[in-house]
PDB file of N, CA and C in Angstrom:
ATOM      1  N   MET O   1       0.847  -1.170   0.000  1.00  0.00           N
ATOM      2  CA  MET O   1       0.000   0.000   0.000  1.00  0.00           C
ATOM      3  C   MET O   1       0.902   1.245   0.000  1.00  0.00           C
ATOM      4  N   PRO O   2       0.623   2.208  -0.855  1.00  0.00           N
ATOM      5  CA  PRO O   2       1.474   3.406  -0.945  1.00  0.00           C
ATOM      6  C   PRO O   2       1.386   4.285   0.298  1.00  0.00           C
ATOM      7  N   THR O   3       2.479   4.962   0.582  1.00  0.00           N
ATOM      8  CA  THR O   3       2.538   5.919   1.681  1.00  0.00           C
ATOM      9  C   THR O   3       2.632   7.317   1.092  1.00  0.00           C
ATOM     10  N   TYR O   4       1.775   8.223   1.546  1.00  0.00           N
ATOM     11  CA  TYR O   4       1.741   9.593   1.041  1.00  0.00           C
ATOM     12  C   TYR O   4       2.178  10.565   2.124  1.00  0.00           C
ATOM     13  N   HIS O   5       2.838  11.637   1.699  1.00  0.00           N
ATOM     14  CA  HIS O   5       3.321  12.676   2.604  1.00  0.00           C
ATOM     15  C   HIS O   5       2.378  13.867   2.483  1.00  0.00           C
ATOM     16  N   TYR O   6       1.910  14.363   3.618  1.00  0.00           N
ATOM     17  CA  TYR O   6       0.997  15.501   3.669  1.00  0.00           C
ATOM     18  C   TYR O   6       1.575  16.619   4.513  1.00  0.00           C
ATOM     19  N   ARG O   7       1.135  17.851   4.249  1.00  0.00           N
ATOM     20  CA  ARG O   7       1.530  19.009   5.050  1.00  0.00           C
ATOM     21  C   ARG O   7       0.334  19.954   5.150  1.00  0.00           C
ATOM     22  N   CYS O   8       0.106  20.480   6.353  1.00  0.00           N
ATOM     23  CA  CYS O   8      -0.969  21.438   6.579  1.00  0.00           C
ATOM     24  C   CYS O   8      -0.458  22.838   6.248  1.00  0.00           C
ATOM     25  N   LYS O   9      -1.206  23.558   5.425  1.00  0.00           N
ATOM     26  CA  LYS O   9      -0.819  24.931   5.075  1.00  0.00           C
ATOM     27  C   LYS O   9      -1.087  25.897   6.231  1.00  0.00           C
ATOM     28  N   ASN O  10      -1.966  25.531   7.132  1.00  0.00           N
ATOM     29  CA  ASN O  10      -2.310  26.407   8.247  1.00  0.00           C
ATOM     30  C   ASN O  10      -1.258  26.374   9.361  1.00  0.00           C
ATOM     31  N   CYS O  11      -0.938  25.159   9.839  1.00  0.00           N
ATOM     32  CA  CYS O  11      -0.026  25.056  10.987  1.00  0.00           C
ATOM     33  C   CYS O  11       1.334  24.462  10.632  1.00  0.00           C
ATOM     34  N   GLY O  12       1.509  23.957   9.398  1.00  0.00           N
ATOM     35  CA  GLY O  12       2.788  23.407   8.982  1.00  0.00           C
ATOM     36  C   GLY O  12       3.038  21.977   9.426  1.00  0.00           C
ATOM     37  N   TYR O  13       2.033  21.314   9.986  1.00  0.00           N
ATOM     38  CA  TYR O  13       2.180  19.941  10.472  1.00  0.00           C
ATOM     39  C   TYR O  13       2.446  18.994   9.306  1.00  0.00           C
ATOM     40  N   ASP O  14       3.531  18.193   9.397  1.00  0.00           N
ATOM     41  CA  ASP O  14       3.892  17.188   8.392  1.00  0.00           C
ATOM     42  C   ASP O  14       3.547  15.807   8.918  1.00  0.00           C
ATOM     43  N   PHE O  15       2.966  14.979   8.043  1.00  0.00           N
ATOM     44  CA  PHE O  15       2.701  13.605   8.438  1.00  0.00           C
ATOM     45  C   PHE O  15       2.603  12.720   7.202  1.00  0.00           C
ATOM     46  N   THR O  16       2.755  11.423   7.414  1.00  0.00           N
ATOM     47  CA  THR O  16       2.609  10.452   6.336  1.00  0.00           C
ATOM     48  C   THR O  16       1.441   9.536   6.658  1.00  0.00           C
ATOM     49  N   GLN O  17       0.833   9.012   5.596  1.00  0.00           N
ATOM     50  CA  GLN O  17      -0.330   8.158   5.770  1.00  0.00           C
ATOM     51  C   GLN O  17      -0.335   7.074   4.695  1.00  0.00           C
ATOM     52  N   GLU O  18      -0.515   5.821   5.106  1.00  0.00           N
ATOM     53  CA  GLU O  18      -0.687   4.739   4.141  1.00  0.00           C
ATOM     54  C   GLU O  18      -2.117   4.768   3.648  1.00  0.00           C
ATOM     55  N   GLN O  19      -2.279   4.777   2.322  1.00  0.00           N
ATOM     56  CA  GLN O  19      -3.609   4.817   1.738  1.00  0.00           C
ATOM     57  C   GLN O  19      -3.648   3.974   0.483  1.00  0.00           C
ATOM     58  N   SER O  20      -4.825   3.451   0.184  1.00  0.00           N
ATOM     59  CA  SER O  20      -5.040   2.736  -1.061  1.00  0.00           C
ATOM     60  C   SER O  20      -5.151   3.748  -2.189  1.00  0.00           C
ATOM     61  N   PHE O  21      -4.935   3.297  -3.426  1.00  0.00           N
ATOM     62  CA  PHE O  21      -5.063   4.192  -4.573  1.00  0.00           C
ATOM     63  C   PHE O  21      -6.480   4.733  -4.693  1.00  0.00           C
ATOM     64  N   SER O  22      -7.449   3.965  -4.240  1.00  0.00           N
ATOM     65  CA  SER O  22      -8.855   4.368  -4.375  1.00  0.00           C
ATOM     66  C   SER O  22      -9.321   5.298  -3.247  1.00  0.00           C
ATOM     67  N   ASP O  23      -8.535   5.463  -2.189  1.00  0.00           N
ATOM     68  CA  ASP O  23      -8.914   6.354  -1.079  1.00  0.00           C
ATOM     69  C   ASP O  23      -8.831   7.813  -1.510  1.00  0.00           C
ATOM     70  N   ASP O  24      -9.736   8.625  -0.960  1.00  0.00           N
ATOM     71  CA  ASP O  24      -9.688  10.071  -1.201  1.00  0.00           C
ATOM     72  C   ASP O  24      -8.509  10.677  -0.443  1.00  0.00           C
ATOM     73  N   PRO O  25      -7.912  11.746  -0.986  1.00  0.00           N
ATOM     74  CA  PRO O  25      -6.821  12.412  -0.271  1.00  0.00           C
ATOM     75  C   PRO O  25      -7.311  13.023   1.046  1.00  0.00           C
ATOM     76  N   ILE O  26      -6.413  13.100   2.007  1.00  0.00           N
ATOM     77  CA  ILE O  26      -6.756  13.700   3.302  1.00  0.00           C
ATOM     78  C   ILE O  26      -6.773  15.212   3.146  1.00  0.00           C
ATOM     79  N   THR O  27      -7.796  15.852   3.680  1.00  0.00           N
ATOM     80  CA  THR O  27      -7.887  17.317   3.611  1.00  0.00           C
ATOM     81  C   THR O  27      -7.959  17.955   4.990  1.00  0.00           C
ATOM     82  N   LEU O  28      -8.303  17.182   6.012  1.00  0.00           N
ATOM     83  CA  LEU O  28      -8.460  17.707   7.369  1.00  0.00           C
ATOM     84  C   LEU O  28      -7.200  17.428   8.189  1.00  0.00           C
ATOM     85  N   CYS O  29      -6.608  18.472   8.752  1.00  0.00           N
ATOM     86  CA  CYS O  29      -5.385  18.339   9.542  1.00  0.00           C
ATOM     87  C   CYS O  29      -5.683  17.673  10.882  1.00  0.00           C
ATOM     88  N   PRO O  30      -4.950  16.592  11.230  1.00  0.00           N
ATOM     89  CA  PRO O  30      -5.169  15.944  12.532  1.00  0.00           C
ATOM     90  C   PRO O  30      -4.623  16.761  13.704  1.00  0.00           C
ATOM     91  N   HIS O  31      -3.805  17.766  13.421  1.00  0.00           N
ATOM     92  CA  HIS O  31      -3.193  18.575  14.472  1.00  0.00           C
ATOM     93  C   HIS O  31      -4.036  19.798  14.826  1.00  0.00           C
ATOM     94  N   CYS O  32      -4.432  20.585  13.813  1.00  0.00           N
ATOM     95  CA  CYS O  32      -5.170  21.820  14.088  1.00  0.00           C
ATOM     96  C   CYS O  32      -6.652  21.745  13.688  1.00  0.00           C
ATOM     97  N   GLY O  33      -7.039  20.737  12.900  1.00  0.00           N
ATOM     98  CA  GLY O  33      -8.440  20.557  12.539  1.00  0.00           C
ATOM     99  C   GLY O  33      -8.912  21.362  11.339  1.00  0.00           C
ATOM    100  N   LYS O  34      -8.036  22.139  10.723  1.00  0.00           N
ATOM    101  CA  LYS O  34      -8.412  22.948   9.560  1.00  0.00           C
ATOM    102  C   LYS O  34      -8.346  22.107   8.284  1.00  0.00           C
ATOM    103  N   GLU O  35      -9.119  22.498   7.289  1.00  0.00           N
ATOM    104  CA  GLU O  35      -9.095  21.819   5.992  1.00  0.00           C
ATOM    105  C   GLU O  35      -8.064  22.485   5.078  1.00  0.00           C
ATOM    106  N   GLN O  36      -6.803  22.398   5.467  1.00  0.00           N
ATOM    107  CA  GLN O  36      -5.707  23.028   4.734  1.00  0.00           C
ATOM    108  C   GLN O  36      -4.600  22.030   4.394  1.00  0.00           C
ATOM    109  N   VAL O  37      -4.894  20.730   4.420  1.00  0.00           N
ATOM    110  CA  VAL O  37      -3.875  19.704   4.184  1.00  0.00           C
ATOM    111  C   VAL O  37      -3.738  19.439   2.687  1.00  0.00           C
ATOM    112  N   ARG O  38      -2.503  19.376   2.227  1.00  0.00           N
ATOM    113  CA  ARG O  38      -2.204  19.092   0.825  1.00  0.00           C
ATOM    114  C   ARG O  38      -1.121  18.029   0.748  1.00  0.00           C
ATOM    115  N   LYS O  39      -1.148  17.245  -0.332  1.00  0.00           N
ATOM    116  CA  LYS O  39      -0.088  16.260  -0.556  1.00  0.00           C
ATOM    117  C   LYS O  39       1.204  16.983  -0.891  1.00  0.00           C
ATOM    118  N   VAL O  40       2.315  16.420  -0.440  1.00  0.00           N
ATOM    119  CA  VAL O  40       3.635  16.948  -0.748  1.00  0.00           C
ATOM    120  C   VAL O  40       4.253  16.015  -1.783  1.00  0.00           C
ATOM    121  N   TYR O  41       4.592  16.569  -2.937  1.00  0.00           N
ATOM    122  CA  TYR O  41       5.193  15.780  -4.011  1.00  0.00           C
ATOM    123  C   TYR O  41       6.699  16.000  -4.022  1.00  0.00           C
ATOM    124  N   SER O  42       7.432  14.935  -4.290  1.00  0.00           N
ATOM    125  CA  SER O  42       8.886  15.034  -4.358  1.00  0.00           C
ATOM    126  C   SER O  42       9.390  14.146  -5.478  1.00  0.00           C
ATOM    127  N   ALA O  43      10.625  14.334  -5.858  1.00  0.00           N
ATOM    128  CA  ALA O  43      11.223  13.545  -6.925  1.00  0.00           C
ATOM    129  C   ALA O  43      11.407  12.103  -6.466  1.00  0.00           C
ATOM    130  N   VAL O  44      11.171  11.197  -7.382  1.00  0.00           N
ATOM    131  CA  VAL O  44      11.330   9.774  -7.096  1.00  0.00           C
ATOM    132  C   VAL O  44      12.777   9.395  -7.399  1.00  0.00           C
ATOM    133  N   PRO O  45      13.454   8.749  -6.455  1.00  0.00           N
ATOM    134  CA  PRO O  45      14.846   8.367  -6.715  1.00  0.00           C
ATOM    135  C   PRO O  45      14.926   7.251  -7.753  1.00  0.00           C
ATOM    136  N   ILE O  46      15.877   7.371  -8.672  1.00  0.00           N
ATOM    137  CA  ILE O  46      16.093   6.359  -9.708  1.00  0.00           C
ATOM    138  C   ILE O  46      17.531   5.880  -9.599  1.00  0.00           C
ATOM    139  N   GLU O  47      17.704   4.582  -9.656  1.00  0.00           N
ATOM    140  CA  GLU O  47      19.051   4.020  -9.586  1.00  0.00           C
ATOM    141  C   GLU O  47      19.252   3.110 -10.789  1.00  0.00           C
ATOM    142  N   PHE O  48      20.231   3.430 -11.628  1.00  0.00           N
ATOM    143  CA  PHE O  48      20.537   2.626 -12.798  1.00  0.00           C
ATOM    144  C   PHE O  48      21.608   1.612 -12.430  1.00  0.00           C
ATOM    145  N   LYS O  49      21.308   0.344 -12.670  1.00  0.00           N
ATOM    146  CA  LYS O  49      22.264  -0.722 -12.384  1.00  0.00           C
ATOM    147  C   LYS O  49      22.518  -1.510 -13.658  1.00  0.00           C
ATOM    148  N   GLY O  50      23.712  -2.010 -13.813  1.00  0.00           N
ATOM    149  CA  GLY O  50      24.033  -2.847 -14.955  1.00  0.00           C
ATOM    150  C   GLY O  50      24.745  -2.080 -16.045  1.00  0.00           C
ATOM    151  N   HIS O  51      24.958  -2.752 -17.159  1.00  0.00           N
ATOM    152  CA  HIS O  51      25.692  -2.176 -18.277  1.00  0.00           C
ATOM    153  C   HIS O  51      24.744  -1.482 -19.230  1.00  0.00           C
ATOM    154  N   GLY O  52      25.277  -0.489 -19.950  1.00  0.00           N
ATOM    155  CA  GLY O  52      24.517   0.160 -21.000  1.00  0.00           C
ATOM    156  C   GLY O  52      23.893   1.489 -20.639  1.00  0.00           C
ATOM    157  N   PHE O  53      24.078   1.971 -19.431  1.00  0.00           N
ATOM    158  CA  PHE O  53      23.456   3.222 -19.023  1.00  0.00           C
ATOM    159  C   PHE O  53      24.390   4.427 -19.153  1.00  0.00           C
ATOM    160  N   TYR O  54      25.656   4.168 -19.334  1.00  0.00           N
ATOM    161  CA  TYR O  54      26.617   5.254 -19.355  1.00  0.00           C
ATOM    162  C   TYR O  54      27.376   5.279 -20.680  1.00  0.00           C
ATOM    163  N   ARG O  55      27.841   6.413 -21.072  1.00  0.00           N
ATOM    164  CA  ARG O  55      28.578   6.569 -22.322  1.00  0.00           C
ATOM    165  C   ARG O  55      29.872   5.751 -22.300  1.00  0.00           C
ATOM    166  N   THR O  56      30.433   5.551 -21.120  1.00  0.00           N
ATOM    167  CA  THR O  56      31.690   4.800 -21.008  1.00  0.00           C
ATOM    168  C   THR O  56      31.469   3.299 -21.135  1.00  0.00           C
ATOM    169  N   ASP O  57      30.215   2.824 -21.047  1.00  0.00           N
ATOM    170  CA  ASP O  57      29.931   1.404 -21.249  1.00  0.00           C
ATOM    171  C   ASP O  57      30.003   1.113 -22.745  1.00  0.00           C
ATOM    172  N   ARG O  58      30.790   0.137 -23.103  1.00  0.00           N
ATOM    173  CA  ARG O  58      30.951  -0.200 -24.520  1.00  0.00           C
ATOM    174  C   ARG O  58      30.653  -1.673 -24.718  1.00  0.00           C
ATOM    175  N   ALA O  59      30.290  -2.016 -25.929  1.00  0.00           N
ATOM    176  CA  ALA O  59      30.086  -3.423 -26.253  1.00  0.00           C
ATOM    177  C   ALA O  59      31.418  -4.150 -26.156  1.00  0.00           C
ATOM    178  N   SER O  60      31.359  -5.443 -25.917  1.00  0.00           N
ATOM    179  CA  SER O  60      32.609  -6.201 -25.825  1.00  0.00           C
ATOM    180  C   SER O  60      33.333  -6.167 -27.164  1.00  0.00           C
ATOM    181  N   SER O  61      34.624  -6.367 -27.144  1.00  0.00           N
ATOM    182  CA  SER O  61      35.425  -6.273 -28.370  1.00  0.00           C
ATOM    183  C   SER O  61      35.002  -7.341 -29.376  1.00  0.00           C
ATOM    184  N   SER O  62      34.517  -8.500 -28.926  1.00  0.00           N
ATOM    185  CA  SER O  62      34.091  -9.547 -29.862  1.00  0.00           C
ATOM    186  C   SER O  62      32.828  -9.124 -30.613  1.00  0.00           C
ATOM    187  N   ALA O  63      31.950  -8.379 -29.985  1.00  0.00           N
ATOM    188  CA  ALA O  63      30.736  -7.914 -30.652  1.00  0.00           C
ATOM    189  C   ALA O  63      31.073  -6.859 -31.699  1.00  0.00           C
ATOM    190  N   SER O  64      32.006  -5.970 -31.398  1.00  0.00           N
ATOM    191  CA  SER O  64      32.377  -4.937 -32.363  1.00  0.00           C
ATOM    192  C   SER O  64      33.227  -5.524 -33.489  1.00  0.00           C
ATOM    193  N   ASP O  65      34.014  -6.581 -33.200  1.00  0.00           N
ATOM    194  CA  ASP O  65      34.820  -7.227 -34.230  1.00  0.00           C
ATOM    195  C   ASP O  65      33.937  -7.952 -35.232  1.00  0.00           C
ATOM    196  N   SER O  66      32.866  -8.590 -34.777  1.00  0.00           N
ATOM    197  CA  SER O  66      32.007  -9.356 -35.681  1.00  0.00           C
ATOM    198  C   SER O  66      31.266  -8.437 -36.647  1.00  0.00           C
ATOM    199  N   SER O  67      30.963  -7.203 -36.238  1.00  0.00           N
ATOM    200  CA  SER O  67      30.276  -6.282 -37.122  1.00  0.00           C
ATOM    201  C   SER O  67      31.212  -5.713 -38.182  1.00  0.00           C
ATOM    202  N   LYS O  68      32.523  -5.737 -37.942  1.00  0.00           N
ATOM    203  CA  LYS O  68      33.504  -5.208 -38.900  1.00  0.00           C
ATOM    204  C   LYS O  68      33.887  -6.227 -39.982  1.00  0.00           C
ATOM    205  N   LYS O  69      33.598  -7.513 -39.768  1.00  0.00           N
ATOM    206  CA  LYS O  69      34.042  -8.553 -40.680  1.00  0.00           C
ATOM    207  C   LYS O  69      33.218  -8.627 -41.954  1.00  0.00           C
ATOM    208  N   ASP O  70      32.106  -7.940 -42.066  1.00  0.00           N
ATOM    209  CA  ASP O  70      31.259  -8.003 -43.267  1.00  0.00           C
ATOM    210  C   ASP O  70      31.851  -7.303 -44.399  1.00  0.00           C
TER     211      ASP O  70
END
């Protein structure tokens, strides 16, 4: 189940909540009771593993040799 980060615009209270995709977003602050809560969006971390993601990754010499023999 996804975890969402929320922040109240009124009092600045930060909290996270596990919710299903079908659940409505939280709008009521559990700290001050105002309807000023909004989701906080952030960049998703990406990690590239393996060969082929960098310019310095090259095909093996046997693969490049076979293409030159034609």
